[in-house]
Amino acid sequence: MTEQMHKRVGSAEIAGILRREISKGTFVARDRLPPERMLAESYSVARGTIREALNQLAAEGLVEIRPGSGTYVAIGASEGTNPMVANAGPLELIDARFALEPHICRLAVLHGRLQDFDRMERLMEVMEAPGTDSVLFANADTEFHSVLAETTGNGLLIWIVSQINSVRNQEQWAQMRHLTLNEAIITQYNNQHRQIVNAIRTREPERAAVLMKEHLETARLSLTRAAAA
Amino acid sequence: MTEQMHKRVGSAEIAGILRREISKGTFVARDRLPPERMLAESYSVARGTIREALNQLAAEGLVEIRPGSGTYVAIGASEGTNPMVANAGPLELIDARFALEPHICRLAVLHGRLQDFDRMERLMEVMEAPGTDSVLFANADTEFHSVLAETTGNGLLIWIVSQINSVRNQEQWAQMRHLTLNEAIITQYNNQHRQIVNAIRTREPERAAVLMKEHLETARLSLTRAAAA
DNA sequence: ATCATTTGGTACAAAATTGGCATATTCCTT
DNA sequence: AAGGAATATGCCAATTTTGTACCAAATGAT
């Protein structure tokens, strides 16, 4: 068995990755992607592969390639999301999470397995790391709440939360993060995350739900406070 | 009767698994699935079996096989309806509604206006009318819960509930309605609807939420009872 | 205005990966 | 025992990826 069958990383894979990155909000509309040579290095792939992937995205109208200048995310690139979802405001989002996440905690208590807790643990470690900036924290936080939803094993809830998270990655939310996420808030969030996970671990559904409500109340407060300023 | 051949671990099984993986979202449109040799290893099956399964999927137009390149999820596969939503089971749906609707009731208390109550009133009259059959009732019931969501004025929640309701309109759910909706159940639902609306009218958020939980618990019970039969 | 740098566009051949296929064997059902 | 399906193996042809080199257009600094 000398054959290694290294998974062939092809243009389709790269195109898929970039598609996801764009729809996730890593690259926002009108922004310039890294040069082909740099993308090639970061994905450990030949430049020709990157070129082929970019040509696919260009054919889909997702990016615009300008020779000599760079490759830019097309203006209507992330319009795959629903208008209702795209126009959701911060308070609407918080209310929706208020509806969903406490009960998600209850269900997570019922279905939580060791591997779920491991994933949460890893994410909490990322969020608690000293050098974590607001962007890293926000990404880990979003994924943390996704894992919570996945723990329920309920495909419908998982999908709903993923849709909600797609809102959080919009452009306007980048500034919001910068305004609301100071060190004190992050510390508080980290404490609340730990408490929630502990409650789920010890199988206390109502306690987990209440803690999540408090967590969301904190988030709403820091939001309204930032809006006032 | 020629298809009663009950194969061991045949291509049909593999084809079914892959179909499920695609509709589950593990492989998204335009993605390339792993090479046949790798699929063979991960499913502990000969390459020929994988080949035949892939040919079945290709015949269904679910995947596109490109010699020398790979096998790709066809562009039009699982397009239109969200895979997660389409495959949601009855219990998943009830759990999701358990998460959403009690809090929707709380928010409805805060934002409920006269015209909202009028709409609910009209729908309740339809549901309570003597000649209402299960189909009419189910449609009115779905719309009732939609109005409840709209009453919150939260675009995000409205959209989520509309997505959830799109599940209830699937074909498979028609039978479910027929099995679960007898006259006694309908009467009970009507009473609960009235109580919920009254609690919202009198601005009692927690009471409305509790009543909604009881309503959903009733629905879950009649569902599990029908599933057992 | 000019020049150096950056960036995409193109070409080409070697190497690797992948689906297509043919063959013989084993296992299970009939 | 016979037939069909899955297995195991090997090789072929199509396609892609890679690595390199060089060109053209845009950008920015001098």
CSV table of C-alpha atoms (C1' of nucleotides) in Angstrom, one decimal, chain B residues 7 9-11 37 44-47 49 52 67-69, chain D residues 4-17:
chain,number,residue,atom,x,y,z
B,7,LYS,CA,-29.0,-7.1,-2.1
B,9,VAL,CA,-24.4,-4.1,0.6
B,10,GLY,CA,-25.0,-3.2,-3.0
B,11,SER,CA,-24.7,-0.2,-5.2
B,37,ARG,CA,-11.1,4.9,-5.1
B,44,SER,CA,-15.5,-0.4,2.7
B,45,VAL,CA,-16.7,-1.4,-0.7
B,46,ALA,CA,-15.2,-2.3,-4.0
B,47,ARG,CA,-14.6,0.4,-6.5
B,49,THR,CA,-19.8,-0.9,-6.5
B,52,GLU,CA,-22.4,1.6,-10.3
B,67,PRO,CA,-13.7,11.4,-16.9
B,68,GLY,CA,-10.2,12.3,-15.8
B,69,SER,CA,-11.5,15.0,-13.6
D,4,DG,C1',-25.6,-12.7,-10.5
D,5,DA,C1',-23.4,-9.4,-7.8
D,6,DA,C1',-19.6,-7.7,-5.4
D,7,DT,C1',-14.5,-8.0,-5.0
D,8,DA,C1',-9.7,-7.4,-6.4
D,9,DT,C1',-6.4,-6.1,-9.6
D,10,DG,C1',-4.1,-4.1,-13.4
D,11,DC,C1',-3.8,-1.0,-17.2
D,12,DC,C1',-5.4,2.8,-20.3
D,13,DA,C1',-6.9,7.4,-21.7
D,14,DA,C1',-8.6,11.8,-20.4
D,15,DT,C1',-7.9,15.6,-17.6
D,16,DT,C1',-5.8,18.4,-14.3
D,17,DT,C1',-2.1,20.1,-11.6
